CSV table of C-alpha atoms in Angstrom, one decimal:
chain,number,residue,atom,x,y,z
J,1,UNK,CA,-16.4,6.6,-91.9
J,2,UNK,CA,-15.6,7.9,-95.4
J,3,UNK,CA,-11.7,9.6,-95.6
J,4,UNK,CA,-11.4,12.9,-97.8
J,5,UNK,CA,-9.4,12.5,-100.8
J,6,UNK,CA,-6.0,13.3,-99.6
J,7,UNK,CA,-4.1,17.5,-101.2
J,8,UNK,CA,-2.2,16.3,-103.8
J,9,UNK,CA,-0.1,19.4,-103.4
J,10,UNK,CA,2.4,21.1,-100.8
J,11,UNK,CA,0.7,23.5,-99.3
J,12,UNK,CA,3.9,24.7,-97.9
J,13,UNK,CA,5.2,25.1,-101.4
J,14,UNK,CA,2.3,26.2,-102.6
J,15,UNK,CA,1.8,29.6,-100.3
J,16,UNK,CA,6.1,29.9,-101.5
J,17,UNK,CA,4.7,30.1,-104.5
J,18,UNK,CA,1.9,32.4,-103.8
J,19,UNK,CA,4.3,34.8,-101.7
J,20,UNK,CA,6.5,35.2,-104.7
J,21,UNK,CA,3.6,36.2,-107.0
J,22,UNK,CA,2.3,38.8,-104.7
J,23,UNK,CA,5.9,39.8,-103.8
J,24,UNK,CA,5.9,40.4,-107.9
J,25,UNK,CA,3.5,41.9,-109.2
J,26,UNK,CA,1.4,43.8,-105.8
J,27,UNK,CA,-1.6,42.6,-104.1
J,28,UNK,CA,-3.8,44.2,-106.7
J,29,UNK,CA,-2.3,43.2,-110.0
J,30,UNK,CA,-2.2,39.9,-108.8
J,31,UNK,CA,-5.6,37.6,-109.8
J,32,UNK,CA,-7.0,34.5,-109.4
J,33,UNK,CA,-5.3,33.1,-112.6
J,34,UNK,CA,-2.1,33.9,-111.5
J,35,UNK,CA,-2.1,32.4,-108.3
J,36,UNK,CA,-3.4,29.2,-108.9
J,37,UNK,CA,-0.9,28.8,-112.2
J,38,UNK,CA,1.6,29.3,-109.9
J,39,UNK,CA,0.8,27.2,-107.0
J,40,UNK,CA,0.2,24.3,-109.6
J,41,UNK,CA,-3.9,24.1,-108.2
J,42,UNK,CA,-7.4,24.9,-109.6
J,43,UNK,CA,-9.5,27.5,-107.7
J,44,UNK,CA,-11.4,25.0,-105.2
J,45,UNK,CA,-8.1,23.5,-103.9
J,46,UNK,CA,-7.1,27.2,-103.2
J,47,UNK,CA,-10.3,28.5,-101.6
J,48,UNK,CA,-10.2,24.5,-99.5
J,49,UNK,CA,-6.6,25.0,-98.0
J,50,UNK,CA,-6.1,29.0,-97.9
J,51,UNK,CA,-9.4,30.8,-98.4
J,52,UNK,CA,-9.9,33.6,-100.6
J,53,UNK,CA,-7.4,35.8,-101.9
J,54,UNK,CA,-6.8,38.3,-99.2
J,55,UNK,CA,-7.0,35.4,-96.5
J,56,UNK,CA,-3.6,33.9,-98.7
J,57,UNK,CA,-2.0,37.1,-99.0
J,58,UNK,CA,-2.3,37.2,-95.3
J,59,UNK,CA,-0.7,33.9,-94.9
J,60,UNK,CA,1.7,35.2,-97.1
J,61,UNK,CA,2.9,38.0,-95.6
J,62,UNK,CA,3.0,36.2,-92.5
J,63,UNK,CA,5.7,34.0,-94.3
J,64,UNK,CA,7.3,36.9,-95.7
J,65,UNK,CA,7.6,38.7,-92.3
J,66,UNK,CA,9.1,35.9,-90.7
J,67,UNK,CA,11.5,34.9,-93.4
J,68,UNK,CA,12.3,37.6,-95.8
J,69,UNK,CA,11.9,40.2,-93.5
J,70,UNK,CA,13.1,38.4,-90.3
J,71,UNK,CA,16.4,41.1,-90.6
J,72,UNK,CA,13.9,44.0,-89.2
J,73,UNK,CA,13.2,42.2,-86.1
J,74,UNK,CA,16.8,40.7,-86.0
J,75,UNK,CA,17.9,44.2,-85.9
J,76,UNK,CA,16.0,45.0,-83.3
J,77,UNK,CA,18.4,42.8,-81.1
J,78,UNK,CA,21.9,45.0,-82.4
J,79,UNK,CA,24.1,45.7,-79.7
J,80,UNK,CA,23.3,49.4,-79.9
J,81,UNK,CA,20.7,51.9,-80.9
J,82,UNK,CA,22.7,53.0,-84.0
J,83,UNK,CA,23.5,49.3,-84.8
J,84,UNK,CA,19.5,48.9,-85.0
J,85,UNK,CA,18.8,51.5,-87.2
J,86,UNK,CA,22.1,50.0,-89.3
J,87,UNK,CA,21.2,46.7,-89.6
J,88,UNK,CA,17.7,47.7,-90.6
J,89,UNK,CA,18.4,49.9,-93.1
J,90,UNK,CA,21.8,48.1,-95.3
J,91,UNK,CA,19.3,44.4,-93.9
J,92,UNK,CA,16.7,45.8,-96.5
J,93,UNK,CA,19.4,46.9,-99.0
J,94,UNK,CA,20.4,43.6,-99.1
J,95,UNK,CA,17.5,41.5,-98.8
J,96,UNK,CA,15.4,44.3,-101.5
J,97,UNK,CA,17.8,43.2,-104.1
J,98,UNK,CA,18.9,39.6,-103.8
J,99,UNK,CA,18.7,38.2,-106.8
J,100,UNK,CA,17.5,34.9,-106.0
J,101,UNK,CA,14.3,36.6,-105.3
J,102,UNK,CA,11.6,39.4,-106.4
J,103,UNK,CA,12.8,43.2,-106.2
J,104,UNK,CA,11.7,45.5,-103.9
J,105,UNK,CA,9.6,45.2,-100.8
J,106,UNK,CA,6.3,42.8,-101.1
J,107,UNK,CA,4.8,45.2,-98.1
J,108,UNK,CA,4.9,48.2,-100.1
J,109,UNK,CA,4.1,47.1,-103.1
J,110,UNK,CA,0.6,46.3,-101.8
J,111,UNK,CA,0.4,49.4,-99.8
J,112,UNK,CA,1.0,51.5,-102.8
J,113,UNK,CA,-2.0,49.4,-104.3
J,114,UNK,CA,-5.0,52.0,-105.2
J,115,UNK,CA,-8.0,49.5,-105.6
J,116,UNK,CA,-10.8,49.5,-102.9
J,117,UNK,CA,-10.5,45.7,-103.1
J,118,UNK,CA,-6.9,46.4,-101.4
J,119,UNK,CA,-8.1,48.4,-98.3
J,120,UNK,CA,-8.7,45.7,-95.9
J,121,UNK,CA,-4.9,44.3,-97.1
J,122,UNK,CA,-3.5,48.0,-96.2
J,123,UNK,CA,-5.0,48.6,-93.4
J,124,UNK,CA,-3.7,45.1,-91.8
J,125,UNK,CA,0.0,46.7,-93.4
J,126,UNK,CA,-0.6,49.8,-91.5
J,127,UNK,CA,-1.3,47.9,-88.4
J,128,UNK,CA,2.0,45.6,-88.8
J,129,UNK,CA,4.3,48.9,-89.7
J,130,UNK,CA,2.8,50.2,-86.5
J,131,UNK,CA,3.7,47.5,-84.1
J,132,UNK,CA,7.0,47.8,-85.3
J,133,UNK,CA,7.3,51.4,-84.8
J,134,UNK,CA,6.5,51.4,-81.4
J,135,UNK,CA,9.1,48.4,-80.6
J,136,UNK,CA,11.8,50.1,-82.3
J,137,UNK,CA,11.0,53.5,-80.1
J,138,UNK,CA,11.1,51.3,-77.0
J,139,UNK,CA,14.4,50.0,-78.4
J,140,UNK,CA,15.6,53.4,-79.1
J,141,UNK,CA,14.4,54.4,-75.3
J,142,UNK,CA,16.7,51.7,-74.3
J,143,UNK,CA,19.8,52.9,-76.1
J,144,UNK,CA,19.1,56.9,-75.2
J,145,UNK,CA,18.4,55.6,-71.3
J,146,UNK,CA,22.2,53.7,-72.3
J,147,UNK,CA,23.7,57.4,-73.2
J,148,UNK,CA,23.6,55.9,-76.8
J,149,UNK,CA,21.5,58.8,-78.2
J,150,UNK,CA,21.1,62.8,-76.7
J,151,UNK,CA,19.1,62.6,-73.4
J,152,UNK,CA,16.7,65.0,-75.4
J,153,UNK,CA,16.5,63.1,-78.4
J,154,UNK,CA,12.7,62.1,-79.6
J,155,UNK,CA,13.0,58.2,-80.6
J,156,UNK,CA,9.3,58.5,-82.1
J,157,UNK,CA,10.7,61.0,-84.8
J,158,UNK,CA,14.3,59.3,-85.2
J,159,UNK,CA,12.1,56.2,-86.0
J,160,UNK,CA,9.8,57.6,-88.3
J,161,UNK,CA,12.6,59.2,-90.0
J,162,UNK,CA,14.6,55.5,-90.3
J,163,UNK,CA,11.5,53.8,-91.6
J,164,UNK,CA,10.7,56.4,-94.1
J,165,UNK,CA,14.4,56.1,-95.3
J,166,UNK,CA,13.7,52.2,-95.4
J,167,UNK,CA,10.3,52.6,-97.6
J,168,UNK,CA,11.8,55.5,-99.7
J,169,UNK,CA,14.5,52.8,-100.6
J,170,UNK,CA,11.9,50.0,-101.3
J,171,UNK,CA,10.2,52.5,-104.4
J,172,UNK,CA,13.5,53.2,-105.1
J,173,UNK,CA,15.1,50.1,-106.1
J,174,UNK,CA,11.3,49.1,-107.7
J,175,UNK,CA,12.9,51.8,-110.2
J,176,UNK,CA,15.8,50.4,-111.0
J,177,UNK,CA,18.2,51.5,-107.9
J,178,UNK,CA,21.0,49.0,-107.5
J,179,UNK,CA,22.5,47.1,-103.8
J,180,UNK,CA,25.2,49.9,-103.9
J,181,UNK,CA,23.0,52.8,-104.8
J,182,UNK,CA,20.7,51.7,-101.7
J,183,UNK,CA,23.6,51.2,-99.5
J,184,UNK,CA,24.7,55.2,-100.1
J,185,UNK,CA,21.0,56.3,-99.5
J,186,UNK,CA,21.7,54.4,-95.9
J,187,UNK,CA,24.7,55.8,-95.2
J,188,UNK,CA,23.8,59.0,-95.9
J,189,UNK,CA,20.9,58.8,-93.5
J,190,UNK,CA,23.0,57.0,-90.8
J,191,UNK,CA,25.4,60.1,-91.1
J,192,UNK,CA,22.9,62.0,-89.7
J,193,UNK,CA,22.8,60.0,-86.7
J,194,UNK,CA,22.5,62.2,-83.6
J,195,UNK,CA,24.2,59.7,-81.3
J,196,UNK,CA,27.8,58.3,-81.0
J,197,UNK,CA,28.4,55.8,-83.8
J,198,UNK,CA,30.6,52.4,-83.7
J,199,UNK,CA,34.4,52.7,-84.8
């Protein structure tokens, strides 16, 4: 039985390298020609071991979500219900502007994306922005049923107003905003925290 000519390439690497191009320059900007320059492969080796480009995007984010991002569901896990909202918000300060990597937030950058081609790819987004909505409400249930927040306090509007902070922070520092500029923005927001706050 005839044996397929072996990848003579990483794919781990490879989508590492495909993830930082998207995380660069948006779902949209980013083409063919860039990708496979990148990954160090011609268009066949990419369509063979990922599939077009939105099906390596997806993989991408996948990768991103779990490693560059893994701070949002780590926070998740804080101690308290202000801690969550804490760690998600000075998490993506920190993680938004590390300098070992691209700026900014590779989620929103494809959102903001206003090609038809990018619909599919925003619409999974919206989906994965979602699911993590509702589990931080159900986390912020948890701290209010705790005493942590007002018995009356509505954890599906204290989210939205967390993650809006969070995504307003991502376009921010696309424009230049520095770690400690992004860090005021969240302390600002956590100021208005209706519940008791740590120390």
């Amino acid at each position: 039985m005839a044996i397929g000519r072996p990848r003579c390439f990483c794919p781990e690497q490879a989508l590492d390298k495909a993830l930082g191009v998207f995380w660069q320059k948006g779902y949209e900007a980013t083409t063919l020609t860039d990708l496979t320059q990148a990954m160090g492969i011609n268009r066949p080796s990419l369509y063979a071991a990922f599939g077009n480009k939105e099906e390596l995007f997806r993989k991408a984010m996948d990768r991103y979500v779990s490693e560059k991002a893994a701070y949002m569901s780590e926070a998740l896990s804080a101690p308290t219900a202000y801690q969550v909202a804490e760690r998600l918000l000075l998490g993506g300060a920190d993680m938004m502007t590390d300098p070992t990597q691209p700026v900014g937030c590779m989620a929103i950058k494809a959102t903001l994306s206003g090609a038809d081609e990018a619909d599919a790819v925003k619409l999974e987004l919206n989906k994965i922005r979602e699911q993590y909505q509702t589990r931080m409400v159900a986390r912020l249930d948890q701290g209010r049923q705790a005493g942590e927040l007002p018995a009356d306090c509505d954890t599906l509007a204290l989210t939205r107003f967390i993650i809006t902070v969070a995504q307003g922070m991502a376009i921010q520092v696309v424009a230049g905003a520095t770690r400690e500029q992004l860090r005021q923005v969240a302390a600002t927001a956590l100021s208005a925290w209706p519940g008791p706050k740590p120390g």
